[in-house]
PDB file of C-alpha atoms and ligand atoms in Angstrom:
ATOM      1  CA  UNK A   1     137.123 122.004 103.621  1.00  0.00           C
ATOM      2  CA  UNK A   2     139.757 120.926 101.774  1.00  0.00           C
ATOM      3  CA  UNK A   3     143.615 122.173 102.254  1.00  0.00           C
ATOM      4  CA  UNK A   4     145.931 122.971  99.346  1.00  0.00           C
ATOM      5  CA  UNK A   5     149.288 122.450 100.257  1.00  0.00           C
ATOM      6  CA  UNK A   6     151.697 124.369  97.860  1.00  0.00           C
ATOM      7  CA  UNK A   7     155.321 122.563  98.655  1.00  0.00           C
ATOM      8  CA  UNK A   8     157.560 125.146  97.649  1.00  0.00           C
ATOM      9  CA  UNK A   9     160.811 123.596  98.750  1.00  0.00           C
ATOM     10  CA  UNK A  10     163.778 125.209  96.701  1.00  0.00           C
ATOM     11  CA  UNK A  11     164.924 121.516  95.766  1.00  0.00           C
ATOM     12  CA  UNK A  12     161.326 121.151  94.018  1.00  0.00           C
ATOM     13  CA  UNK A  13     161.013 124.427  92.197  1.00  0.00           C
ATOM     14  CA  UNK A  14     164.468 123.861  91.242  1.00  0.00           C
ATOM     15  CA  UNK A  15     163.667 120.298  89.484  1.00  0.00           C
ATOM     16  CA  UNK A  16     160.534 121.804  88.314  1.00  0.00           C
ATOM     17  CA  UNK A  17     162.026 124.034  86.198  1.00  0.00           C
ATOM     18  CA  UNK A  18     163.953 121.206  84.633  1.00  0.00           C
ATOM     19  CA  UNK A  19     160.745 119.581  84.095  1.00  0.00           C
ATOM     20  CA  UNK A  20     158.892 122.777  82.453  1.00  0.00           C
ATOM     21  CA  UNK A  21     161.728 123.176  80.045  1.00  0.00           C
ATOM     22  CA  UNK A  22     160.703 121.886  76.307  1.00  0.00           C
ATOM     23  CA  UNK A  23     164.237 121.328  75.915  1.00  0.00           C
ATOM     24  CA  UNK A  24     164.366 118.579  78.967  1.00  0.00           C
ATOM     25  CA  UNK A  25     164.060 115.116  76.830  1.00  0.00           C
ATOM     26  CA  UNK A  26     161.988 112.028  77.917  1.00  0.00           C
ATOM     27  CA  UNK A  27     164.721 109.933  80.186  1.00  0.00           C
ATOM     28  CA  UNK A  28     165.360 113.419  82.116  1.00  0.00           C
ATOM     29  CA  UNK A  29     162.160 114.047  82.417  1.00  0.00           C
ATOM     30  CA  UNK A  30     161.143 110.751  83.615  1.00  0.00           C
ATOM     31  CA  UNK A  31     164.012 111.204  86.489  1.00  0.00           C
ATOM     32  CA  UNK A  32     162.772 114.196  87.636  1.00  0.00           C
ATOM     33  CA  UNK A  33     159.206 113.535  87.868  1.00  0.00           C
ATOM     34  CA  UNK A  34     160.371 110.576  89.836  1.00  0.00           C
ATOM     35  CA  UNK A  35     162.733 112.872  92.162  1.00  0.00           C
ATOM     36  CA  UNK A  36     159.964 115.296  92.670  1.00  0.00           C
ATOM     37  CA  UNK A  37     157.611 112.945  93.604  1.00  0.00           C
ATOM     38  CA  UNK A  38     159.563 111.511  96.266  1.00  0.00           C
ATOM     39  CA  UNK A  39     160.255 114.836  97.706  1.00  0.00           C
ATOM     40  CA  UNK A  40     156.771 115.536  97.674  1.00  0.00           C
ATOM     41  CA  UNK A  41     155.775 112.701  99.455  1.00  0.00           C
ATOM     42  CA  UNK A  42     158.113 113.615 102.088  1.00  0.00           C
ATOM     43  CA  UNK A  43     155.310 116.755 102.891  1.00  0.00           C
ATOM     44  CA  UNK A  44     152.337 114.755 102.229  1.00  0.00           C
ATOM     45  CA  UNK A  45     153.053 112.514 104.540  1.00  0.00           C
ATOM     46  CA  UNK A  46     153.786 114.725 107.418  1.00  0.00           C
ATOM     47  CA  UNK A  47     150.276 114.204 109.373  1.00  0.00           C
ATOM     48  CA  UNK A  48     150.544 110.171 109.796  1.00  0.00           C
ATOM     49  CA  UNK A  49     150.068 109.106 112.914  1.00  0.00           C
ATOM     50  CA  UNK A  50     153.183 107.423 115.042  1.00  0.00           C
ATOM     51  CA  UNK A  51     153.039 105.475 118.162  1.00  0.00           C
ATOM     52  CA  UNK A  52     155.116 104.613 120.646  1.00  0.00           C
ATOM     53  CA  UNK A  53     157.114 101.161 120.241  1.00  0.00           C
ATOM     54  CA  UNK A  54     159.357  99.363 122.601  1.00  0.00           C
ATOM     55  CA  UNK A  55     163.196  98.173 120.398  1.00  0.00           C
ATOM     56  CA  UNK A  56     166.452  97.338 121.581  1.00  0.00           C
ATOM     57  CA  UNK A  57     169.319  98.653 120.183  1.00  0.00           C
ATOM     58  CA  UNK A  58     173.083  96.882 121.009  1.00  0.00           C
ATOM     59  CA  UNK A  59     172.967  98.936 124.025  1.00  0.00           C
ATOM     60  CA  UNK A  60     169.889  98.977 125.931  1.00  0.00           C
ATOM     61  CA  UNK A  61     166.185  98.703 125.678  1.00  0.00           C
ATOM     62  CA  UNK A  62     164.278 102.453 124.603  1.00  0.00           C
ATOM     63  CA  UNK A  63     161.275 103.664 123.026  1.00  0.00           C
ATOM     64  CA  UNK A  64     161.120 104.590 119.599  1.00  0.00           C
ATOM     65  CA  UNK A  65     158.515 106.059 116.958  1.00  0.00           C
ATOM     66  CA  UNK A  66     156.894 104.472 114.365  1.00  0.00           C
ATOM     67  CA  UNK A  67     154.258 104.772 111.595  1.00  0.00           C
ATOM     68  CA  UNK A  68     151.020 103.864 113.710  1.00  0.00           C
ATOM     69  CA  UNK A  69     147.639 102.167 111.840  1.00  0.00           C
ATOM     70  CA  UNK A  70     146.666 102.672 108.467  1.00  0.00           C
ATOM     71  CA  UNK A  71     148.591 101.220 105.770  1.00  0.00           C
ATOM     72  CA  UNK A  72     149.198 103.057 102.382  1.00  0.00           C
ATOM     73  CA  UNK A  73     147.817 102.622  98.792  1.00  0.00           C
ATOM     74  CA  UNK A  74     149.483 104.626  95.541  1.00  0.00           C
ATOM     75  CA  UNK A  75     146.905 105.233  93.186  1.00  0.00           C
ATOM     76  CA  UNK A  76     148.260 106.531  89.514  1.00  0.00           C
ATOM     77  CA  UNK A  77     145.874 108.088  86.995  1.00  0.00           C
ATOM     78  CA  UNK A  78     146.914 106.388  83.788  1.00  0.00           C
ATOM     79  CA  UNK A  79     148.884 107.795  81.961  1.00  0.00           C
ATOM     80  CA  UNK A  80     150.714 110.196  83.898  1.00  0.00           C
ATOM     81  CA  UNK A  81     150.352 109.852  87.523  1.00  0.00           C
ATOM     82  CA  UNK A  82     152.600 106.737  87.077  1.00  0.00           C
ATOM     83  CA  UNK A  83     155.550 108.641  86.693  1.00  0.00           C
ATOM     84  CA  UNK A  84     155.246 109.697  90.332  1.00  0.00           C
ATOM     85  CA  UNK A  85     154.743 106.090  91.813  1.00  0.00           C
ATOM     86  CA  UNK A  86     158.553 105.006  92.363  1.00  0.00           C
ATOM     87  CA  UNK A  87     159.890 108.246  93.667  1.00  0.00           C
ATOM     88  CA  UNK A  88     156.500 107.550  96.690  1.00  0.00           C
ATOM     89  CA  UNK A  89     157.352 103.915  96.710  1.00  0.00           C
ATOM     90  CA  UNK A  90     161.745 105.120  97.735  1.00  0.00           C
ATOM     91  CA  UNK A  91     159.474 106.402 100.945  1.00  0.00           C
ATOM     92  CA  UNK A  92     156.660 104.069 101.360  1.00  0.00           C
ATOM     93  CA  UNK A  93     157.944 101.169  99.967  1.00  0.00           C
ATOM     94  CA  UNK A  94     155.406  99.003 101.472  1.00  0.00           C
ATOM     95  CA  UNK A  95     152.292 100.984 100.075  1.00  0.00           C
ATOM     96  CA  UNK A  96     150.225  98.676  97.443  1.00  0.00           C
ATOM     97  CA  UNK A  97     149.600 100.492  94.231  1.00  0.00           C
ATOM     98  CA  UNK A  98     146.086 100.551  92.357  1.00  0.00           C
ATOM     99  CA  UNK A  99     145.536 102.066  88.855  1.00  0.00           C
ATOM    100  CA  UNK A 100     142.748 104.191  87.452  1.00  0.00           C
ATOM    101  CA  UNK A 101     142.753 104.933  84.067  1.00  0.00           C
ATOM    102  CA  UNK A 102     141.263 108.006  82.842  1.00  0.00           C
ATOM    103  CA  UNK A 103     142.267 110.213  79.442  1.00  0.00           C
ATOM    104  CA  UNK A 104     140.792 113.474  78.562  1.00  0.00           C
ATOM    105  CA  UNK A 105     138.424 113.963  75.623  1.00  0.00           C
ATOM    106  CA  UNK A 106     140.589 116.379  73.534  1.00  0.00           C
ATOM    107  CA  UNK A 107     137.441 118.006  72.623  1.00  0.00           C
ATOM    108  CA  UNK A 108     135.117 118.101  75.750  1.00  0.00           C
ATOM    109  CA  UNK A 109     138.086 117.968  77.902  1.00  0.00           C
ATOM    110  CA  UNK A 110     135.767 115.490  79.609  1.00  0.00           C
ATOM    111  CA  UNK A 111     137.621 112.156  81.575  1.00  0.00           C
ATOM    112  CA  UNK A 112     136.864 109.334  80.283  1.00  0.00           C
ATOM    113  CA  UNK A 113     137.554 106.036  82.583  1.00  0.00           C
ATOM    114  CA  UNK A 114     138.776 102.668  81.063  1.00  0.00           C
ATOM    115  CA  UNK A 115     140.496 101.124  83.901  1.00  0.00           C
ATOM    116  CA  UNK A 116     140.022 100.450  87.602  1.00  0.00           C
ATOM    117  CA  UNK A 117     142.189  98.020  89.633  1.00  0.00           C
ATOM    118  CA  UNK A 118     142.729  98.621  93.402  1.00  0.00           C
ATOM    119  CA  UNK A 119     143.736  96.888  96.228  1.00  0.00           C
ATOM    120  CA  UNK A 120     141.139  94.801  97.838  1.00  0.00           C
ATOM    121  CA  UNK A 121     141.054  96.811 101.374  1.00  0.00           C
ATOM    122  CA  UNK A 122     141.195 100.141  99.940  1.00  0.00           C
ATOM    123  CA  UNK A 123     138.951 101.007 102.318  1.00  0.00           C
ATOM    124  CA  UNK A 124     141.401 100.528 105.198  1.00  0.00           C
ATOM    125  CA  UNK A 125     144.467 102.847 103.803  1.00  0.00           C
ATOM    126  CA  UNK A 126     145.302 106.014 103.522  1.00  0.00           C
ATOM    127  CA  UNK A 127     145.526 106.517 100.040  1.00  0.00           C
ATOM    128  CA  UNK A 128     147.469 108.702  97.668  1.00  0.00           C
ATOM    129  CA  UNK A 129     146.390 109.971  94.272  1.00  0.00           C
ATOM    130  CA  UNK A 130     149.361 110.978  91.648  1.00  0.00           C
ATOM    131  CA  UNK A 131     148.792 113.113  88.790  1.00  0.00           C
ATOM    132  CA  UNK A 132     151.449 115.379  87.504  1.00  0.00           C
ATOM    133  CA  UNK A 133     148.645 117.751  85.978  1.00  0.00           C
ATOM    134  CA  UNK A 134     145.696 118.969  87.377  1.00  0.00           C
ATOM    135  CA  UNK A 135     144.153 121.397  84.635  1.00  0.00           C
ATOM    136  CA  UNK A 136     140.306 121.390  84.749  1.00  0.00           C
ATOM    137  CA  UNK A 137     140.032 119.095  87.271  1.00  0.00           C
ATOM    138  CA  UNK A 138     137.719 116.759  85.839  1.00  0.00           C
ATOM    139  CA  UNK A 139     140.160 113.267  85.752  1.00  0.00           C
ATOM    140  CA  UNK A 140     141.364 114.570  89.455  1.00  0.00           C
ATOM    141  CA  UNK A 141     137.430 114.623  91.000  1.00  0.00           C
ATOM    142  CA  UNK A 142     136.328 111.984  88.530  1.00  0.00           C
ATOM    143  CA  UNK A 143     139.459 109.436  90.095  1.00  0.00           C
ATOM    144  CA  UNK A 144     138.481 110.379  93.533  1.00  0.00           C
ATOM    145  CA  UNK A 145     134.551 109.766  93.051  1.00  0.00           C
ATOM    146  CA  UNK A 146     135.253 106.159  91.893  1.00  0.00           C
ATOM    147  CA  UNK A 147     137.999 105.365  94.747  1.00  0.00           C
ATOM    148  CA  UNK A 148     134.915 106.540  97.187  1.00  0.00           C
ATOM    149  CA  UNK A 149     132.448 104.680  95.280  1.00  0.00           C
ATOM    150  CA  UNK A 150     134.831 101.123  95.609  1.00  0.00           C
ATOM    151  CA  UNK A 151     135.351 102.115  99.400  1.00  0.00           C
ATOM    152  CA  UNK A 152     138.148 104.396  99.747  1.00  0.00           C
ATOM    153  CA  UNK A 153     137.765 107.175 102.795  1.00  0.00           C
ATOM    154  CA  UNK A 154     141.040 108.731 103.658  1.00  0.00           C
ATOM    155  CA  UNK A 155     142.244 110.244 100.200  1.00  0.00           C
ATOM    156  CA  UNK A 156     144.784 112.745  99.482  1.00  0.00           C
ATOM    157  CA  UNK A 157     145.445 114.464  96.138  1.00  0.00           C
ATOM    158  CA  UNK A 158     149.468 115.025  94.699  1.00  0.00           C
ATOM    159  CA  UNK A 159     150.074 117.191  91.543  1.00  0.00           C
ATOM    160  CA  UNK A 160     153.181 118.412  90.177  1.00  0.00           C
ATOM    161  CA  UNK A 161     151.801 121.574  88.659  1.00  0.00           C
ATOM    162  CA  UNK A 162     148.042 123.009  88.958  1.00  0.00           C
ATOM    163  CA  UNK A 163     145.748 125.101  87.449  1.00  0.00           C
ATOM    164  CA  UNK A 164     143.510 127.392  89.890  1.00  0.00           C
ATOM    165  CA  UNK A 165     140.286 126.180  88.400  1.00  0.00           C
ATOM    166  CA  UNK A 166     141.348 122.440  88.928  1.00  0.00           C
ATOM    167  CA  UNK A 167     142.376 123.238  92.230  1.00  0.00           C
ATOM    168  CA  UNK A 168     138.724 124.482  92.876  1.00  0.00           C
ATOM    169  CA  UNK A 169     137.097 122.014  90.791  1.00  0.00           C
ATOM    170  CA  UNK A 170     138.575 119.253  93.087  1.00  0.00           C
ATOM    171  CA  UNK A 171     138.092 121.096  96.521  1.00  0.00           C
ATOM    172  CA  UNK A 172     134.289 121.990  95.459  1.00  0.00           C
ATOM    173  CA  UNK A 173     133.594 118.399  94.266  1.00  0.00           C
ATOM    174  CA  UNK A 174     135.364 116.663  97.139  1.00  0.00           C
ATOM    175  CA  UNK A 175     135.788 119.048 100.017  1.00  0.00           C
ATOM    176  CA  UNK A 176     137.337 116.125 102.267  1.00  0.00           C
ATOM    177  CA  UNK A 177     139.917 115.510  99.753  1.00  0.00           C
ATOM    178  CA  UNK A 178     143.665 117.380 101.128  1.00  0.00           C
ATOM    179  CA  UNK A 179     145.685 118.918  97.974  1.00  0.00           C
ATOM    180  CA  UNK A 180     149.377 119.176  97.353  1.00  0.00           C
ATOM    181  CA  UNK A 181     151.254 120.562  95.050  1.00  0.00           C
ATOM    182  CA  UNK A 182     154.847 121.987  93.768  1.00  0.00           C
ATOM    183  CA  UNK A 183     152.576 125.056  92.136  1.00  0.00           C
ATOM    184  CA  UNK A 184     149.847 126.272  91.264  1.00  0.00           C
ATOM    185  CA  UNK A 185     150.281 128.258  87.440  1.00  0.00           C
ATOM    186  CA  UNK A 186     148.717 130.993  86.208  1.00  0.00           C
ATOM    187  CA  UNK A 187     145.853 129.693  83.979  1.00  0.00           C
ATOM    188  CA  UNK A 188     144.446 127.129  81.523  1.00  0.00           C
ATOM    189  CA  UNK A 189     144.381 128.044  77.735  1.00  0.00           C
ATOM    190  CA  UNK A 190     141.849 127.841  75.276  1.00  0.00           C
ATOM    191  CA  UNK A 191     142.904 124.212  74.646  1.00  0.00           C
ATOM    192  CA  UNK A 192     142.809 123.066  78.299  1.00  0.00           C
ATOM    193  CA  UNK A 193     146.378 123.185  78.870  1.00  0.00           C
ATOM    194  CA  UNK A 194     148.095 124.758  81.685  1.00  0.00           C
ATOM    195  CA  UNK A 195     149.739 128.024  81.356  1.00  0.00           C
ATOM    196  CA  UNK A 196     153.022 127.803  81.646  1.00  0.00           C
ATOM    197  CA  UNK A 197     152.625 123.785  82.593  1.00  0.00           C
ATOM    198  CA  UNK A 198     154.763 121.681  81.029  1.00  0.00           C
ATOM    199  CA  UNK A 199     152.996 120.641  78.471  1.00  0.00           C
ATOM    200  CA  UNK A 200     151.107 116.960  78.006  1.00  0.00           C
ATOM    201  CA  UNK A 201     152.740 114.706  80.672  1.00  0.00           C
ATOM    202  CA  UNK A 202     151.960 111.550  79.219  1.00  0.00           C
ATOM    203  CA  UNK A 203     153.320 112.269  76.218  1.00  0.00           C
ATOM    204  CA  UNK A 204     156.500 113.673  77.359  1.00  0.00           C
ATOM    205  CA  UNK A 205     157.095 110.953  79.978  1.00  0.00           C
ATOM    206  CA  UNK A 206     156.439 107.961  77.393  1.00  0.00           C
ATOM    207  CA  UNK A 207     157.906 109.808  74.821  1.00  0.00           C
ATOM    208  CA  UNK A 208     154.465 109.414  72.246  1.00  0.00           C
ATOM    209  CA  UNK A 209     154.809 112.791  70.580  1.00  0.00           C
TER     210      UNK A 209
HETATM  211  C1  PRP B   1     146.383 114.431  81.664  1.00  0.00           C
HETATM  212  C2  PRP B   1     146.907 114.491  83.088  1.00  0.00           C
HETATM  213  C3  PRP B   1     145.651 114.413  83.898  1.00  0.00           C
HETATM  214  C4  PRP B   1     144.663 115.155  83.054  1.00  0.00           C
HETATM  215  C5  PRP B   1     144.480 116.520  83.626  1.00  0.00           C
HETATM  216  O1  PRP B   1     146.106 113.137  81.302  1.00  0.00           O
HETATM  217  O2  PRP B   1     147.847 113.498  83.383  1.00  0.00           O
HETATM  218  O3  PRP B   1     145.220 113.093  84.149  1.00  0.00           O
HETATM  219  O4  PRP B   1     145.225 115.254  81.733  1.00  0.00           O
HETATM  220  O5  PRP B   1     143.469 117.206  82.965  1.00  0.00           O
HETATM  221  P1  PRP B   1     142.099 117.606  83.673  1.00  0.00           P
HETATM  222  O6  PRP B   1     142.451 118.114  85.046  1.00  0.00           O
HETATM  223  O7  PRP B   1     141.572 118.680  82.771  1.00  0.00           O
HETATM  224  O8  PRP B   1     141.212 116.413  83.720  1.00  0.00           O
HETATM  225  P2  PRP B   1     145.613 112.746  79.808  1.00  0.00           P
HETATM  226  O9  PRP B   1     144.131 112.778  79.749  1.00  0.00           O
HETATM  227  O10 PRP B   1     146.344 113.590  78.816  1.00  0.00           O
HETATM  228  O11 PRP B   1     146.016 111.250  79.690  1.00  0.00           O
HETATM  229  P3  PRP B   1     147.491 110.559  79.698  1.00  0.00           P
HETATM  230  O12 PRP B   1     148.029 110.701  81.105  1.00  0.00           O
HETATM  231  O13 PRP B   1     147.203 109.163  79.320  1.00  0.00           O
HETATM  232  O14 PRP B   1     148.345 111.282  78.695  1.00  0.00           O
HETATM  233  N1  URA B   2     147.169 117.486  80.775  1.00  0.00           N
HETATM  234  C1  URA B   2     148.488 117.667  80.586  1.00  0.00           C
HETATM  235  O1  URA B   2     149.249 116.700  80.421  1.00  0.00           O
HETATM  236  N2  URA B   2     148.951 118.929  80.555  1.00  0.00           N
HETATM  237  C2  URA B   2     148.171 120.004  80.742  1.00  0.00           C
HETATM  238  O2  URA B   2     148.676 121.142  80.723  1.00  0.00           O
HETATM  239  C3  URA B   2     146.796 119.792  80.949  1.00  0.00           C
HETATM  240  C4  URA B   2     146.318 118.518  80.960  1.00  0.00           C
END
């Protein structure tokens, strides 16, 4: 069963509510995504595994902690989810990135996938899906089939802002599959959009509306 994480960390709601404001133009908005992200990532990452590692500091030989096993991969949906890369990369910064490029039929609200490029061991890392939105969940459970299908196991799922019936769509269509997000809104409209959201991501983070 899957776990939904809601990170409500004052910082996030704080930058979120930058982010939901129409008035908050595309450079801000860019920032913030990228500041939230990171802060995020911080949570998301809490269950890695450490182990135990000999070092010497200036003063004597001790045991320290570090990041034990699998390595990282970031994996965007296209458009949006790239906004979120850097701010994980300022904490992973040795993760490899792949891309998956999904849109949304404005009609059928249906993903539709044009691009696929991951890192060759997917398989072996622990890998992290950014979206900003998750609305119906389609491009969400959709992205994660396809990583499973080219080999990915250990995935995990971070949103900005979710709708309750994306959050179910993904934990009923991948039920291995954690969840995080800053929150989860009220609803989705008639149009598919998340109520209050922020609107269409893509299109306020590249500025094409
Ligand atoms: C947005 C968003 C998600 C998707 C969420 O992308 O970034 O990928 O919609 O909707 P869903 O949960 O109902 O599938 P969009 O299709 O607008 O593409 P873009 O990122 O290129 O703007
Ligand atoms: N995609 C977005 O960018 N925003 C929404 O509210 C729903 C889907």
């Amino acid at each position: 069963m899957s776990k939904v994480t809601q990170i409500a960390h004052p910082l996030i709601l704080h930058k979120l509510a930058f982010i939901r404001d129409k008035n908050t133009g595309s450079k801000d908005f860019r920032e913030l995504v990228e500041e939230v992200a990171m802060l995020m990532a911080y949570e998301v990452t809490r269950d890695f595994q450490l182990e135990e590692v000999e070092i010497e500091t200036p003063i004597c030989k001790t045991k320290c902690k570090m990041l034990a096993g699998k390595k990282v991969a970031i994996v965007p949906i296209l458009r949006a989810g790239l906004g979120m890369v850097d701010g994980v990369l300022k904490l992973i910064p040795a993760a490899k990135v792949g891309h998956i490029g999904l849109y949304r039929d404005e009609k059928t609200l249906k993903p539709v996938e044009y691009f696929c490029k991951l890192p060759q061991d997917i398989g072996d890392r622990e890998v992290i899906v950014t979206d900003p939105m998750l609305a119906t969940g389609g491009s969400a459970a959709d992205a994660i089939t396809l990583l499973k299908k080219k080999g990915a196991k250990n995935i995990r799922l971070m949103c900005l802002i979710a709708a309750p019936e994306g959050v179910k769509a993904v934990m009923d269509a991948h039920p291995d599959v954690d969840i995080y997000v800053g929150s989860v809104d009220e609803k989705l409209n008639e149009s598919g959009y998340i109520v209050p959201g922020l609107g269409d991501a893509g299109d306020r983070l590249f500025g094409t509306k």
